[in-house]
Short mmCIF file of C-alpha atoms in Angstrom, two decimals:
data_model
loop_
_atom_site.label_atom_id
_atom_site.label_comp_id
_atom_site.label_asym_id
_atom_site.label_seq_id
_atom_site.Cartn_x
_atom_site.Cartn_y
_atom_site.Cartn_z
CA MET X 883 245.00 -12.26 -78.66
CA ILE X 884 243.95 -14.98 -80.56
CA VAL X 885 240.54 -16.88 -81.60
CA ILE X 886 241.15 -20.19 -83.07
CA GLY X 887 237.67 -21.63 -83.95
CA ALA X 888 234.87 -18.77 -85.92
CA GLY X 889 232.09 -20.34 -84.01
CA ILE X 890 229.93 -19.05 -81.93
CA VAL X 891 231.69 -20.02 -78.28
CA GLY X 892 235.11 -18.46 -80.98
CA ALA X 893 232.43 -15.53 -80.91
CA ALA X 894 230.97 -15.33 -78.06
CA CYS X 895 235.19 -15.41 -76.76
CA ALA X 896 236.43 -12.59 -79.75
CA ARG X 897 233.51 -9.97 -78.97
CA GLU X 898 234.25 -10.30 -74.80
CA TYR X 899 238.00 -9.99 -75.53
CA ALA X 900 237.04 -6.64 -77.42
CA ARG X 901 234.57 -5.21 -74.31
CA GLN X 902 237.90 -5.95 -72.35
CA GLY X 903 239.44 -3.79 -74.19
CA LEU X 904 241.94 -6.43 -76.13
CA SER X 905 242.40 -6.74 -80.01
CA VAL X 906 241.64 -9.81 -81.59
CA ALA X 907 242.64 -12.17 -84.74
CA VAL X 908 240.44 -14.93 -85.11
CA ILE X 909 241.54 -18.36 -87.16
CA GLU X 910 239.65 -19.87 -89.24
CA GLN X 911 240.12 -22.47 -91.92
CA GLY X 912 236.21 -23.82 -93.14
CA ALA X 913 233.38 -20.96 -93.02
CA VAL X 914 232.43 -18.88 -90.18
CA GLY X 915 230.06 -19.92 -87.88
CA ALA X 916 229.57 -23.74 -90.03
CA GLY X 917 231.05 -27.03 -88.56
CA ALA X 918 228.83 -27.79 -84.56
CA THR X 919 227.50 -24.23 -84.56
CA ALA X 920 225.72 -24.51 -88.32
CA ALA X 921 224.66 -28.25 -87.94
CA SER X 922 222.95 -27.01 -84.89
CA MET X 923 218.79 -26.07 -83.21
CA GLY X 924 219.99 -23.01 -81.85
CA HIS X 925 217.88 -23.51 -78.64
CA LEU X 926 218.51 -21.66 -75.29
CA LEU X 927 217.64 -22.85 -72.56
CA CYS X 928 218.57 -22.73 -68.90
CA VAL X 929 218.97 -26.41 -67.95
CA ASP X 930 216.82 -27.47 -64.72
CA ALA X 931 219.67 -29.46 -62.01
CA GLU X 932 216.60 -32.15 -61.01
CA GLY X 933 218.37 -35.56 -60.20
CA ALA X 934 221.68 -33.65 -61.11
CA PRO X 935 224.39 -34.73 -58.35
CA ASP X 936 225.49 -31.02 -59.32
CA THR X 937 224.37 -27.46 -60.00
CA HIS X 938 226.80 -26.16 -62.79
CA GLU X 939 225.56 -26.77 -65.71
CA TYR X 940 222.44 -25.07 -64.50
CA GLN X 941 224.70 -22.01 -62.83
CA LEU X 942 226.83 -22.19 -66.74
CA SER X 943 223.08 -22.35 -69.13
CA GLN X 944 221.06 -20.41 -66.17
CA ARG X 945 223.89 -17.28 -66.85
CA SER X 946 224.39 -17.55 -70.16
CA MET X 947 220.43 -16.60 -70.61
CA GLN X 948 221.30 -12.97 -68.43
CA LEU X 949 223.63 -12.30 -71.31
CA TRP X 950 221.25 -13.56 -74.08
CA ALA X 951 218.81 -10.92 -72.53
CA GLU X 952 220.83 -8.25 -71.77
CA TRP X 953 222.00 -8.68 -75.91
CA LEU X 954 218.56 -8.86 -76.90
CA ALA X 955 217.33 -5.95 -75.37
CA GLU X 956 220.59 -3.60 -76.01
CA SER X 957 218.50 -3.26 -80.02
CA PRO X 958 215.67 -4.17 -81.70
CA ALA X 959 218.68 -5.28 -84.37
CA HIS X 960 219.93 -7.91 -82.59
CA GLY X 961 216.98 -10.21 -82.30
CA GLU X 962 216.38 -9.45 -85.37
CA ALA X 963 219.22 -10.18 -86.97
CA ALA X 964 219.86 -13.92 -84.92
CA GLU X 965 216.12 -14.45 -85.75
CA HIS X 966 215.46 -14.18 -81.62
CA ASP X 967 211.54 -16.22 -81.40
CA GLN X 968 210.92 -16.45 -77.64
CA CYS X 969 208.55 -19.83 -78.71
CA GLY X 970 209.29 -21.18 -75.01
CA THR X 971 209.97 -24.73 -75.20
CA LEU X 972 207.56 -28.70 -74.27
CA TRP X 973 209.02 -30.45 -72.31
CA LEU X 974 206.94 -33.55 -73.32
CA ALA X 975 205.54 -36.51 -71.67
CA ALA X 976 203.88 -39.80 -73.15
CA ASP X 977 203.63 -41.52 -70.23
CA GLU X 978 202.46 -40.69 -66.08
CA GLU X 979 206.07 -41.85 -65.68
CA GLU X 980 207.38 -39.17 -67.75
CA MET X 981 204.36 -37.05 -66.08
CA GLN X 982 205.82 -37.27 -62.83
CA ALA X 983 209.38 -36.33 -63.69
CA ALA X 984 208.17 -32.97 -65.16
CA LEU X 985 206.36 -32.31 -61.81
CA ARG X 986 209.18 -32.51 -60.68
CA LYS X 987 211.22 -30.61 -62.97
CA GLN X 988 208.33 -27.88 -62.38
CA ALA X 989 208.30 -28.43 -57.99
CA TRP X 990 212.96 -27.65 -59.45
CA TRP X 991 212.09 -24.36 -60.73
CA ARG X 992 209.87 -23.47 -58.96
CA GLU X 993 212.94 -23.26 -56.25
CA VAL X 994 214.70 -20.52 -58.31
CA ASP X 995 211.76 -18.94 -58.97
CA GLN X 996 212.18 -20.02 -62.94
CA PRO X 997 208.12 -19.75 -64.27
CA THR X 998 206.38 -22.65 -65.76
CA GLU X 999 203.38 -24.11 -66.72
CA LEU X 1000 202.64 -27.92 -66.01
CA LEU X 1001 199.39 -29.14 -68.90
CA ASP X 1002 197.58 -31.17 -68.50
CA ALA X 1003 196.00 -33.62 -71.89
CA ASP X 1004 193.52 -30.94 -73.18
CA GLN X 1005 195.63 -28.15 -72.70
CA LEU X 1006 199.03 -30.08 -74.18
CA GLN X 1007 196.90 -30.56 -77.72
CA ARG X 1008 195.27 -26.96 -77.73
CA ALA X 1009 198.03 -25.71 -76.87
CA GLU X 1010 199.93 -27.84 -79.52
CA PRO X 1011 196.94 -29.47 -82.11
CA LEU X 1012 199.36 -31.77 -84.50
CA LEU X 1013 200.75 -33.61 -81.49
CA ARG X 1014 199.32 -36.77 -81.03
CA ALA X 1015 196.10 -37.39 -79.16
CA GLY X 1016 197.39 -39.75 -75.80
CA LEU X 1017 199.91 -37.94 -74.31
CA PHE X 1018 200.17 -37.23 -70.93
CA GLY X 1019 200.74 -33.52 -70.62
CA ALA X 1020 203.90 -31.20 -70.04
CA LEU X 1021 206.31 -28.95 -69.03
CA HIS X 1022 205.62 -25.74 -70.48
CA VAL X 1023 209.01 -23.12 -69.58
CA PRO X 1024 207.95 -19.94 -71.19
CA ALA X 1025 211.83 -18.55 -70.89
CA ASP X 1026 213.17 -20.68 -73.79
CA ALA X 1027 213.96 -19.68 -77.01
CA ARG X 1028 215.32 -19.90 -80.33
CA VAL X 1029 218.16 -18.30 -82.70
CA TYR X 1030 219.98 -18.88 -86.09
CA PRO X 1031 223.40 -19.09 -85.46
CA PRO X 1032 225.33 -18.23 -87.82
CA ARG X 1033 223.76 -14.91 -87.94
CA VAL X 1034 224.51 -14.31 -83.95
CA VAL X 1035 228.24 -15.60 -85.08
CA ALA X 1036 228.66 -12.77 -88.30
CA ARG X 1037 227.04 -10.39 -85.03
CA TRP X 1038 229.41 -10.84 -82.95
CA LEU X 1039 232.55 -11.51 -84.97
CA GLU X 1040 231.09 -7.39 -86.05
CA GLU X 1041 231.03 -6.06 -83.14
CA SER X 1042 234.70 -7.55 -81.53
CA ARG X 1043 235.77 -6.38 -84.61
CA ALA X 1044 237.94 -9.13 -84.93
CA THR X 1045 240.69 -9.53 -87.82
CA LEU X 1046 239.17 -12.61 -89.71
CA VAL X 1047 242.74 -15.07 -90.72
CA ARG X 1048 241.84 -18.07 -92.91
CA GLY X 1049 244.19 -21.21 -92.16
CA GLU X 1050 244.58 -24.31 -90.45
CA VAL X 1051 246.90 -24.53 -87.18
CA VAL X 1052 248.92 -26.52 -86.78
CA ASP X 1053 251.21 -25.49 -83.55
CA ILE X 1054 251.08 -24.10 -80.83
CA GLN X 1055 253.92 -23.13 -79.52
CA GLY X 1056 253.67 -20.32 -76.50
CA SER X 1057 253.06 -17.30 -77.68
CA THR X 1058 253.24 -18.78 -82.06
CA VAL X 1059 250.95 -20.79 -83.83
CA ARG X 1060 252.06 -21.84 -86.70
CA LEU X 1061 249.44 -22.05 -89.90
CA ALA X 1062 249.67 -25.59 -92.14
CA ASP X 1063 250.95 -22.87 -95.04
CA GLY X 1064 254.34 -21.75 -92.86
CA ARG X 1065 252.51 -18.63 -91.13
CA ARG X 1066 253.21 -17.45 -87.97
CA LEU X 1067 250.93 -15.37 -85.36
CA TRP X 1068 252.02 -14.05 -82.10
CA GLY X 1069 249.15 -13.43 -79.89
CA ALA X 1070 249.46 -12.24 -75.82
CA LEU X 1071 246.74 -14.65 -75.37
CA ILE X 1072 245.44 -17.67 -77.13
CA VAL X 1073 241.72 -19.13 -76.59
CA LEU X 1074 241.30 -22.95 -78.55
CA CYS X 1075 238.11 -22.72 -79.24
CA GLY X 1076 237.61 -25.34 -82.49
CA GLY X 1077 235.22 -27.38 -81.67
CA LEU X 1078 236.01 -31.67 -82.09
CA ALA X 1079 239.44 -29.74 -84.20
CA SER X 1080 241.19 -28.95 -80.34
CA GLN X 1081 241.13 -32.46 -79.93
CA ARG X 1082 245.58 -32.45 -81.63
CA PHE X 1083 246.00 -29.79 -78.68
CA LEU X 1084 244.70 -31.10 -76.14
CA PRO X 1085 245.43 -34.48 -74.03
CA ALA X 1086 244.24 -38.01 -76.21
CA GLY X 1087 240.83 -38.44 -75.43
CA CYS X 1088 239.45 -35.04 -74.11
CA LEU X 1089 236.99 -34.93 -76.54
CA GLN X 1090 234.32 -37.45 -77.97
CA PRO X 1091 232.03 -36.70 -81.56
CA LYS X 1092 228.72 -37.16 -81.20
CA LYS X 1093 227.54 -37.45 -84.48
CA GLY X 1094 223.46 -36.17 -85.22
CA GLN X 1095 220.92 -36.09 -88.20
CA LEU X 1096 218.58 -33.02 -89.22
CA ALA X 1097 215.63 -32.28 -91.77
CA ILE X 1098 213.53 -29.22 -92.34
CA THR X 1099 210.77 -29.15 -94.13
CA GLN X 1100 209.23 -27.00 -96.83
CA ARG X 1101 207.12 -23.81 -95.99
CA SER X 1102 203.82 -24.37 -95.20
CA GLY X 1103 200.86 -21.58 -94.48
CA SER X 1104 198.66 -24.88 -93.02
CA SER X 1105 198.79 -24.96 -89.13
CA THR X 1106 202.00 -25.63 -87.85
CA VAL X 1107 203.80 -25.94 -83.89
CA ARG X 1108 204.09 -22.20 -82.58
CA HIS X 1109 207.13 -24.25 -79.62
CA GLN X 1110 209.56 -25.83 -79.19
CA LEU X 1111 209.01 -29.57 -78.81
CA VAL X 1112 211.21 -31.80 -77.10
CA GLU X 1113 210.44 -35.32 -75.43
CA LEU X 1114 211.27 -35.96 -71.73
CA GLY X 1115 212.98 -38.75 -73.06
CA TYR X 1116 216.03 -36.25 -75.09
CA LEU X 1117 218.07 -35.71 -71.86
CA LYS X 1118 218.41 -39.28 -70.98
CA ASN X 1119 219.15 -40.32 -73.93
CA ALA X 1120 221.50 -37.10 -74.67
CA HIS X 1121 224.16 -38.95 -71.96
CA ARG X 1122 223.93 -42.36 -73.00
CA THR X 1123 227.10 -43.38 -73.32
CA ASP X 1124 226.95 -47.28 -74.75
CA GLU X 1125 224.79 -46.80 -77.47
CA ASP X 1126 223.29 -44.73 -80.40
CA THR X 1127 220.14 -42.94 -80.06
CA VAL X 1128 216.62 -40.84 -81.58
CA SER X 1129 214.71 -38.89 -79.21
CA PHE X 1130 211.92 -35.63 -81.08
CA ASN X 1131 212.54 -32.47 -81.16
CA LEU X 1132 210.87 -30.41 -82.86
CA GLN X 1133 211.59 -26.65 -83.70
CA PRO X 1134 209.61 -23.99 -85.39
CA ARG X 1135 211.03 -21.79 -88.09
CA PRO X 1136 209.69 -18.79 -89.55
CA GLY X 1137 207.69 -19.32 -92.56
CA GLY X 1138 206.08 -22.55 -91.26
CA GLN X 1139 209.61 -24.56 -91.75
CA LEU X 1140 209.87 -26.65 -88.62
CA LEU X 1141 213.08 -28.02 -88.00
CA ILE X 1142 213.51 -31.73 -86.84
CA GLY X 1143 216.01 -33.56 -84.67
CA SER X 1144 217.66 -35.48 -83.18
CA SER X 1145 220.13 -38.67 -82.87
CA ARG X 1146 223.31 -38.83 -81.97
CA GLN X 1147 225.85 -41.65 -82.69
CA LEU X 1148 228.52 -42.04 -80.56
CA ASN X 1149 232.17 -41.77 -81.58
CA ARG X 1150 231.16 -40.93 -86.04
CA ASP X 1151 233.57 -38.31 -86.75
CA ASP X 1152 231.80 -38.06 -90.76
CA THR X 1153 229.47 -35.54 -91.65
CA GLU X 1154 227.81 -38.33 -94.62
CA LEU X 1155 224.18 -38.50 -94.10
CA ASP X 1156 223.17 -41.48 -92.70
CA LEU X 1157 220.33 -42.59 -93.81
CA ALA X 1158 218.58 -45.43 -91.82
CA MET X 1159 219.57 -43.29 -88.84
CA LEU X 1160 217.70 -40.70 -90.51
CA GLN X 1161 214.91 -42.82 -90.96
CA ARG X 1162 215.23 -43.81 -87.83
CA MET X 1163 214.74 -39.91 -86.37
CA LEU X 1164 211.96 -39.10 -88.19
CA ALA X 1165 210.39 -42.11 -87.91
CA HIS X 1166 209.91 -41.14 -84.52
CA ALA X 1167 209.03 -37.34 -84.88
CA GLY X 1168 206.43 -38.98 -87.26
CA SER X 1169 205.24 -41.65 -83.74
CA PHE X 1170 204.74 -37.26 -81.89
CA VAL X 1171 203.34 -35.74 -85.14
CA PRO X 1172 201.46 -38.16 -87.04
CA THR X 1173 201.07 -35.71 -90.25
CA LEU X 1174 204.66 -35.34 -90.30
CA PRO X 1175 205.56 -38.02 -92.75
CA GLN X 1176 202.90 -36.27 -95.08
CA MET X 1177 205.70 -33.35 -95.26
CA SER X 1178 208.40 -32.39 -97.49
CA LEU X 1179 211.65 -31.97 -96.48
CA LEU X 1180 213.65 -29.70 -97.72
CA ARG X 1181 217.39 -30.48 -96.49
CA CYS X 1182 219.05 -32.88 -94.56
CA TRP X 1183 222.27 -32.92 -93.09
CA SER X 1184 224.05 -34.20 -89.96
CA GLY X 1185 226.98 -32.53 -87.31
CA ILE X 1186 229.24 -33.65 -85.08
CA ARG X 1187 228.59 -32.77 -81.53
CA PRO X 1188 231.98 -31.90 -79.52
CA ALA X 1189 231.54 -33.84 -76.51
CA SER X 1190 233.80 -33.94 -73.67
CA ARG X 1191 234.69 -37.39 -71.66
CA ASP X 1192 233.04 -36.28 -68.87
CA GLY X 1193 230.59 -34.33 -69.78
CA GLN X 1194 231.56 -31.04 -68.57
CA PRO X 1195 233.13 -29.05 -71.31
CA LEU X 1196 235.87 -27.72 -70.92
CA ILE X 1197 236.84 -23.80 -70.01
CA GLY X 1198 240.38 -22.70 -67.83
CA ALA X 1199 243.96 -22.73 -68.50
CA HIS X 1200 245.25 -25.31 -71.48
CA PRO X 1201 246.34 -28.60 -68.77
CA ARG X 1202 250.02 -28.20 -70.65
CA LEU X 1203 250.48 -24.35 -73.12
CA GLU X 1204 251.08 -21.95 -71.14
CA ARG X 1205 249.03 -18.40 -72.48
CA VAL X 1206 246.63 -20.81 -74.13
CA TRP X 1207 243.30 -21.18 -72.92
CA VAL X 1208 240.46 -23.71 -74.00
CA ALA X 1209 236.53 -22.67 -74.43
CA CYS X 1210 235.56 -25.94 -76.03
CA GLY X 1211 233.61 -29.57 -75.27
CA HIS X 1212 229.75 -28.36 -75.17
CA GLU X 1213 228.27 -31.25 -76.55
CA GLY X 1214 224.30 -29.62 -77.59
CA LEU X 1215 224.42 -26.84 -75.36
CA GLY X 1216 227.06 -24.89 -77.15
CA ILE X 1217 225.45 -22.13 -78.74
CA THR X 1218 223.08 -20.95 -74.97
CA THR X 1219 226.35 -21.20 -73.17
CA SER X 1220 228.97 -19.24 -75.21
CA LEU X 1221 228.28 -16.05 -73.86
CA ALA X 1222 228.88 -17.65 -70.32
CA THR X 1223 231.65 -19.41 -70.75
CA ALA X 1224 233.54 -16.31 -72.97
CA GLU X 1225 232.72 -14.69 -69.57
CA LEU X 1226 234.33 -16.88 -66.95
CA LEU X 1227 236.87 -18.02 -69.66
CA ALA X 1228 238.16 -14.00 -69.75
CA HIS X 1229 237.43 -13.28 -66.18
CA LEU X 1230 240.19 -16.73 -65.43
CA SER X 1231 242.18 -15.20 -68.36
CA LEU X 1232 242.77 -12.16 -66.86
CA ALA X 1233 243.33 -12.38 -63.39
CA GLN X 1234 239.46 -11.35 -62.11
CA THR X 1235 237.28 -12.86 -59.73
CA PRO X 1236 235.01 -15.16 -62.12
CA LEU X 1237 230.77 -14.50 -61.16
CA LEU X 1238 231.08 -18.63 -61.08
CA ASP X 1239 232.36 -22.13 -60.22
CA ALA X 1240 235.07 -22.72 -63.14
CA SER X 1241 236.22 -25.71 -61.16
CA PRO X 1242 234.62 -28.52 -62.81
CA TYR X 1243 234.91 -26.55 -66.33
CA SER X 1244 238.96 -26.97 -66.00
CA PRO X 1245 240.84 -28.60 -68.03
CA THR X 1246 244.27 -29.95 -65.89
CA ARG X 1247 241.54 -32.25 -65.26
CA PHE X 1248 242.06 -34.37 -67.66
CA ALA X 1249 246.13 -33.17 -67.65
CA ALA X 1250 247.06 -36.91 -66.60
CA THR X 1251 245.90 -38.73 -69.55
CA PRO X 1252 248.35 -40.12 -71.34
#
């Protein structure tokens, strides 16, 4: 079978199909684990459904977190290769309204037996001294973690024993994939995992780009952060479709580095740095960590999140092409949900019983798109 795309979702699919006994070829035009995978923060988190119309996003992320835990438990080498750190997440409440939101989230997590801890202002200051004074508190989710996605991709492709084919896919006809240089490859199954590039083979408008800026500081031997820090307004901003946004999202990296996000620019598919948006994002981060503006930046870059038009990823049979299956459009949750996506797609395409309800993710929902 053929997997198109060597990002983290493609690598997860290659690994899963290999575990099912299939031989796998992975086609990639650029560098392995590049694109949206390399531009991500690598935050592993189970998404709650407090205030959501359904629990589909929670179910997909929760199943994937189980699969991540199983993979990490298979060998200590997996955690080392992934640079895994169960740092936990602190969802920060800047005011009383956000503290009430934290309380509602904690109540929801309690219903599904997910351990959380509510920190008041003093407890938060002791937990993370670099944060500014005056925050109301935070919700601590200790099970969350972070990984370095490009190294995970390399490991999963190694485990899949996939044949890596360098090239650009320009056409898919039945079981045949044609590359730009004229080569033709045949696969009993074809899985489309090319991120935003998958749009050329899908009904118009299925995927939308959301550009993001990131920055990482120099290593520091001084006091640093210990948890992934995210403001509670992040999720609201992540789903905005009417304006560009910035949110505070800070991640500790090895050696005292800090990875800084997050921004979203709608319908931007270029990867050039936007200095105005970067400055806006860094200024917002500095309003939470006052010492941040004094730290030296090692690198700044941008990436493109491949988002679906309705906010749900595309996982399932292609709406028009037989033998072609789709796994893309995860936006900011591709790292977390990669393993559950691969498992669900393998179950569907190999006529096995899925563990999750696949209907919300079916690409056929876009079949009528002109």
